[in-house]
Amino acid sequence: MTLTLTQVAKTFSGATRALLPTDLTVEQGEILSLLGPSGCGKTTLLRIIAGLERADPGAKIRFDGEDVTTQPVEKRKIGMVFQSYALFPNMSVRGNIGYGLKMQGLPRAEIAARVEEVIALCQLAPYAERPVTALSGGQRQRVALARAVAPRPRVLLLDEPLSALDAALRTQLRDELAVLLRRFGITAIFVTHDQDEAMAIADRVAVMSHGRIAQIGTPEALYRNPATTFVARFVGDAMALGGRLEGAELHLPGGSLPLPSSSPGHDVFVRAEDIRLDAQGPLTARVESVTFLGTHYRIALHGVAHEPLFALHSGLSAPRPGEEVRLAIAPERLILLPKEPA
Ligand code: ATP
């Protein structure tokens, strides 16, 4: 199903503008993530799509061209998965998954076939007869997902489905979810405040800030070509270099850095993985601290820019705190963004 939103906005009583007028299209089978910090409006947008919240007048919501703007939630044929599993504790896995299908009054044979199909898809066969109370958090969330997709919803809406899980399980289920959602082939919208989660699961990510979509694109496009300072910082933690621009050079406390081109009126950002230790590099810094993280070292550097910078270094050894080092940054790796009003 293709979802089309036109001029969807939400003002709560007390004049809280939770969502500014938003246009958005999600293609058939696409997995879109709404990513942003707390309070940016992502849950409000999801609830409007679900029909749990009514948009301000003037909005249009279409499911495959059908206008559902005023349709109540139970008519929209959506599937939902929340942070809390909301499963029936006294029922088995199979019972939980079949419940919604029974309520729809489907024939028994059809229910059995659909339950088996999603049990197989979600790899729940070994637990099918267990009460859900006898499952781990990750298994329960897979049951919640299976239950949501069994009625073949037109769109699947997921609101922070992984945030109740501990860190290790979260990463595992995140990767599973990315595979599962694609197997279902259902159009899906996934709310999260975790950039790794959004990038790992979504085909496209809509980065939200203060009630609007700041930028929408593939994870790669957002990471490599952020359109605003907010997106550059939120997706991939870009660091501002500050300094003074002069032609195609940026003058910093630690030296002069070549830029890809003369860029008046721009701010220059860099990511930690693009700062290289290089004895011939144009910048000088003092190592403040070094953290060994297994695959790489994270090095805090002082004296280069006006604020401390971090570099990721994947060599077999790292400099020591207090040492002076030279750094290089390839000009094409710098992120140049038009200066924003303070
Ligand atoms: P979080 O990650 O914390 O859930 P969010 O990005 O999902 O945040 P929303 O829940 O959509 O944000 O909230 C957006 C804004 O609207 C917030 O300022 C919030 O306080 C406000 N808001 C949300 N629901 C209501 C409501 N029922 N009445 C009044 N204001 C609300």
PDB file of C-alpha atoms in Angstrom, residues 21-134:
ATOM      1  CA  PRO A  21       2.161  20.906   8.083  1.00  0.00           C
ATOM      2  CA  THR A  22       3.865  17.801   6.700  1.00  0.00           C
ATOM      3  CA  ASP A  23       3.797  16.119   3.280  1.00  0.00           C
ATOM      4  CA  LEU A  24       5.061  12.560   3.028  1.00  0.00           C
ATOM      5  CA  THR A  25       4.756   9.584   0.666  1.00  0.00           C
ATOM      6  CA  VAL A  26       5.691   6.063   1.707  1.00  0.00           C
ATOM      7  CA  GLU A  27       5.814   3.603  -1.187  1.00  0.00           C
ATOM      8  CA  GLN A  28       4.362   0.093  -1.280  1.00  0.00           C
ATOM      9  CA  GLY A  29       6.618  -2.229   0.752  1.00  0.00           C
ATOM     10  CA  GLU A  30       8.883   0.590   1.872  1.00  0.00           C
ATOM     11  CA  ILE A  31      10.208   0.728   5.419  1.00  0.00           C
ATOM     12  CA  LEU A  32      10.386   4.315   6.600  1.00  0.00           C
ATOM     13  CA  SER A  33      11.829   5.373   9.928  1.00  0.00           C
ATOM     14  CA  LEU A  34      10.787   8.533  11.766  1.00  0.00           C
ATOM     15  CA  LEU A  35      13.911   9.501  13.673  1.00  0.00           C
ATOM     16  CA  GLY A  36      14.329  12.377  16.094  1.00  0.00           C
ATOM     17  CA  PRO A  37      14.870  13.472  19.684  1.00  0.00           C
ATOM     18  CA  SER A  38      12.181  13.335  22.347  1.00  0.00           C
ATOM     19  CA  GLY A  39       9.301  15.715  21.688  1.00  0.00           C
ATOM     20  CA  CYS A  40       9.980  16.273  17.960  1.00  0.00           C
ATOM     21  CA  GLY A  41       6.539  14.982  16.958  1.00  0.00           C
ATOM     22  CA  LYS A  42       7.271  11.486  15.647  1.00  0.00           C
ATOM     23  CA  THR A  43       4.740   9.666  17.849  1.00  0.00           C
ATOM     24  CA  THR A  44       2.117  12.293  17.027  1.00  0.00           C
ATOM     25  CA  LEU A  45       2.670  11.686  13.305  1.00  0.00           C
ATOM     26  CA  LEU A  46       2.441   7.912  13.769  1.00  0.00           C
ATOM     27  CA  ARG A  47      -0.759   8.211  15.828  1.00  0.00           C
ATOM     28  CA  ILE A  48      -2.345  10.392  13.138  1.00  0.00           C
ATOM     29  CA  ILE A  49      -1.531   7.773  10.490  1.00  0.00           C
ATOM     30  CA  ALA A  50      -3.040   5.115  12.777  1.00  0.00           C
ATOM     31  CA  GLY A  51      -6.211   7.132  13.341  1.00  0.00           C
ATOM     32  CA  LEU A  52      -5.585   7.371  17.092  1.00  0.00           C
ATOM     33  CA  GLU A  53      -5.216  11.136  16.784  1.00  0.00           C
ATOM     34  CA  ARG A  54      -7.090  13.508  14.476  1.00  0.00           C
ATOM     35  CA  ALA A  55      -4.981  15.901  12.361  1.00  0.00           C
ATOM     36  CA  ASP A  56      -5.808  19.629  12.187  1.00  0.00           C
ATOM     37  CA  PRO A  57      -8.345  20.596   9.478  1.00  0.00           C
ATOM     38  CA  GLY A  58      -6.847  20.748   5.979  1.00  0.00           C
ATOM     39  CA  ALA A  59      -4.945  17.461   6.232  1.00  0.00           C
ATOM     40  CA  LYS A  60      -5.365  14.558   3.802  1.00  0.00           C
ATOM     41  CA  ILE A  61      -4.297  10.981   4.506  1.00  0.00           C
ATOM     42  CA  ARG A  62      -4.581   8.470   1.680  1.00  0.00           C
ATOM     43  CA  PHE A  63      -4.055   4.721   1.715  1.00  0.00           C
ATOM     44  CA  ASP A  64      -3.587   3.737  -1.950  1.00  0.00           C
ATOM     45  CA  GLY A  65      -5.576   6.747  -3.034  1.00  0.00           C
ATOM     46  CA  GLU A  66      -8.443   6.040  -0.599  1.00  0.00           C
ATOM     47  CA  ASP A  67      -9.083   9.020   1.667  1.00  0.00           C
ATOM     48  CA  VAL A  68      -8.906   7.725   5.272  1.00  0.00           C
ATOM     49  CA  THR A  69      -8.471  11.146   6.944  1.00  0.00           C
ATOM     50  CA  THR A  70     -11.645  10.813   9.026  1.00  0.00           C
ATOM     51  CA  GLN A  71     -11.737   7.015   9.201  1.00  0.00           C
ATOM     52  CA  PRO A  72     -11.518   5.615  12.757  1.00  0.00           C
ATOM     53  CA  VAL A  73      -8.591   3.377  13.741  1.00  0.00           C
ATOM     54  CA  GLU A  74     -10.566   0.102  13.532  1.00  0.00           C
ATOM     55  CA  LYS A  75     -11.499   0.743   9.893  1.00  0.00           C
ATOM     56  CA  ARG A  76      -7.995   1.536   8.668  1.00  0.00           C
ATOM     57  CA  LYS A  77      -6.662  -2.055   8.746  1.00  0.00           C
ATOM     58  CA  ILE A  78      -3.331  -1.154  10.268  1.00  0.00           C
ATOM     59  CA  GLY A  79      -1.018  -3.294  12.378  1.00  0.00           C
ATOM     60  CA  MET A  80       0.691  -1.804  15.410  1.00  0.00           C
ATOM     61  CA  VAL A  81       3.652  -2.823  17.542  1.00  0.00           C
ATOM     62  CA  PHE A  82       4.543  -0.846  20.655  1.00  0.00           C
ATOM     63  CA  GLN A  83       7.367  -0.807  23.158  1.00  0.00           C
ATOM     64  CA  SER A  84       5.174  -2.744  25.614  1.00  0.00           C
ATOM     65  CA  TYR A  85       4.158  -6.031  24.030  1.00  0.00           C
ATOM     66  CA  ALA A  86       0.499  -5.879  25.179  1.00  0.00           C
ATOM     67  CA  LEU A  87       0.129  -9.647  24.738  1.00  0.00           C
ATOM     68  CA  PHE A  88      -2.478 -11.748  26.540  1.00  0.00           C
ATOM     69  CA  PRO A  89      -0.453 -13.386  29.328  1.00  0.00           C
ATOM     70  CA  ASN A  90      -2.800 -16.338  29.829  1.00  0.00           C
ATOM     71  CA  MET A  91      -2.697 -17.361  26.158  1.00  0.00           C
ATOM     72  CA  SER A  92      -0.147 -19.330  24.185  1.00  0.00           C
ATOM     73  CA  VAL A  93       1.918 -17.836  21.387  1.00  0.00           C
ATOM     74  CA  ARG A  94      -0.437 -19.419  18.862  1.00  0.00           C
ATOM     75  CA  GLY A  95      -3.491 -18.104  20.776  1.00  0.00           C
ATOM     76  CA  ASN A  96      -2.119 -14.573  20.845  1.00  0.00           C
ATOM     77  CA  ILE A  97      -1.370 -14.561  17.132  1.00  0.00           C
ATOM     78  CA  GLY A  98      -4.753 -16.041  16.202  1.00  0.00           C
ATOM     79  CA  TYR A  99      -6.813 -13.780  18.451  1.00  0.00           C
ATOM     80  CA  GLY A 100      -7.233 -10.882  16.027  1.00  0.00           C
ATOM     81  CA  LEU A 101      -8.076 -13.276  13.190  1.00  0.00           C
ATOM     82  CA  LYS A 102     -10.819 -14.908  15.290  1.00  0.00           C
ATOM     83  CA  MET A 103     -12.227 -11.459  16.067  1.00  0.00           C
ATOM     84  CA  GLN A 104     -12.387 -10.814  12.317  1.00  0.00           C
ATOM     85  CA  GLY A 105     -14.526 -13.949  12.026  1.00  0.00           C
ATOM     86  CA  LEU A 106     -12.283 -15.689   9.511  1.00  0.00           C
ATOM     87  CA  PRO A 107     -12.909 -19.398   8.847  1.00  0.00           C
ATOM     88  CA  ARG A 108     -10.955 -21.762  11.111  1.00  0.00           C
ATOM     89  CA  ALA A 109      -8.844 -23.240   8.348  1.00  0.00           C
ATOM     90  CA  GLU A 110      -7.832 -19.786   7.147  1.00  0.00           C
ATOM     91  CA  ILE A 111      -6.898 -18.723  10.683  1.00  0.00           C
ATOM     92  CA  ALA A 112      -4.792 -21.853  11.180  1.00  0.00           C
ATOM     93  CA  ALA A 113      -2.994 -21.324   7.866  1.00  0.00           C
ATOM     94  CA  ARG A 114      -2.202 -17.671   8.556  1.00  0.00           C
ATOM     95  CA  VAL A 115      -1.023 -18.379  12.102  1.00  0.00           C
ATOM     96  CA  GLU A 116       1.315 -21.089  10.830  1.00  0.00           C
ATOM     97  CA  GLU A 117       2.607 -18.774   8.120  1.00  0.00           C
ATOM     98  CA  VAL A 118       3.636 -15.997  10.521  1.00  0.00           C
ATOM     99  CA  ILE A 119       4.935 -18.465  13.117  1.00  0.00           C
ATOM    100  CA  ALA A 120       7.268 -19.813  10.457  1.00  0.00           C
ATOM    101  CA  LEU A 121       8.236 -16.344   9.207  1.00  0.00           C
ATOM    102  CA  CYS A 122       9.012 -15.109  12.716  1.00  0.00           C
ATOM    103  CA  GLN A 123      10.754 -18.368  13.679  1.00  0.00           C
ATOM    104  CA  LEU A 124       8.434 -18.993  16.597  1.00  0.00           C
ATOM    105  CA  ALA A 125       7.683 -22.678  15.897  1.00  0.00           C
ATOM    106  CA  PRO A 126       9.640 -24.008  18.913  1.00  0.00           C
ATOM    107  CA  TYR A 127       7.572 -21.831  21.270  1.00  0.00           C
ATOM    108  CA  ALA A 128       4.160 -21.962  19.600  1.00  0.00           C
ATOM    109  CA  GLU A 129       2.379 -23.751  22.484  1.00  0.00           C
ATOM    110  CA  ARG A 130       4.101 -21.883  25.310  1.00  0.00           C
ATOM    111  CA  PRO A 131       2.316 -19.237  27.331  1.00  0.00           C
ATOM    112  CA  VAL A 132       3.835 -15.869  26.426  1.00  0.00           C
ATOM    113  CA  THR A 133       4.893 -15.409  30.074  1.00  0.00           C
ATOM    114  CA  ALA A 134       7.426 -18.207  29.478  1.00  0.00           C
TER     115      ALA A 134
END
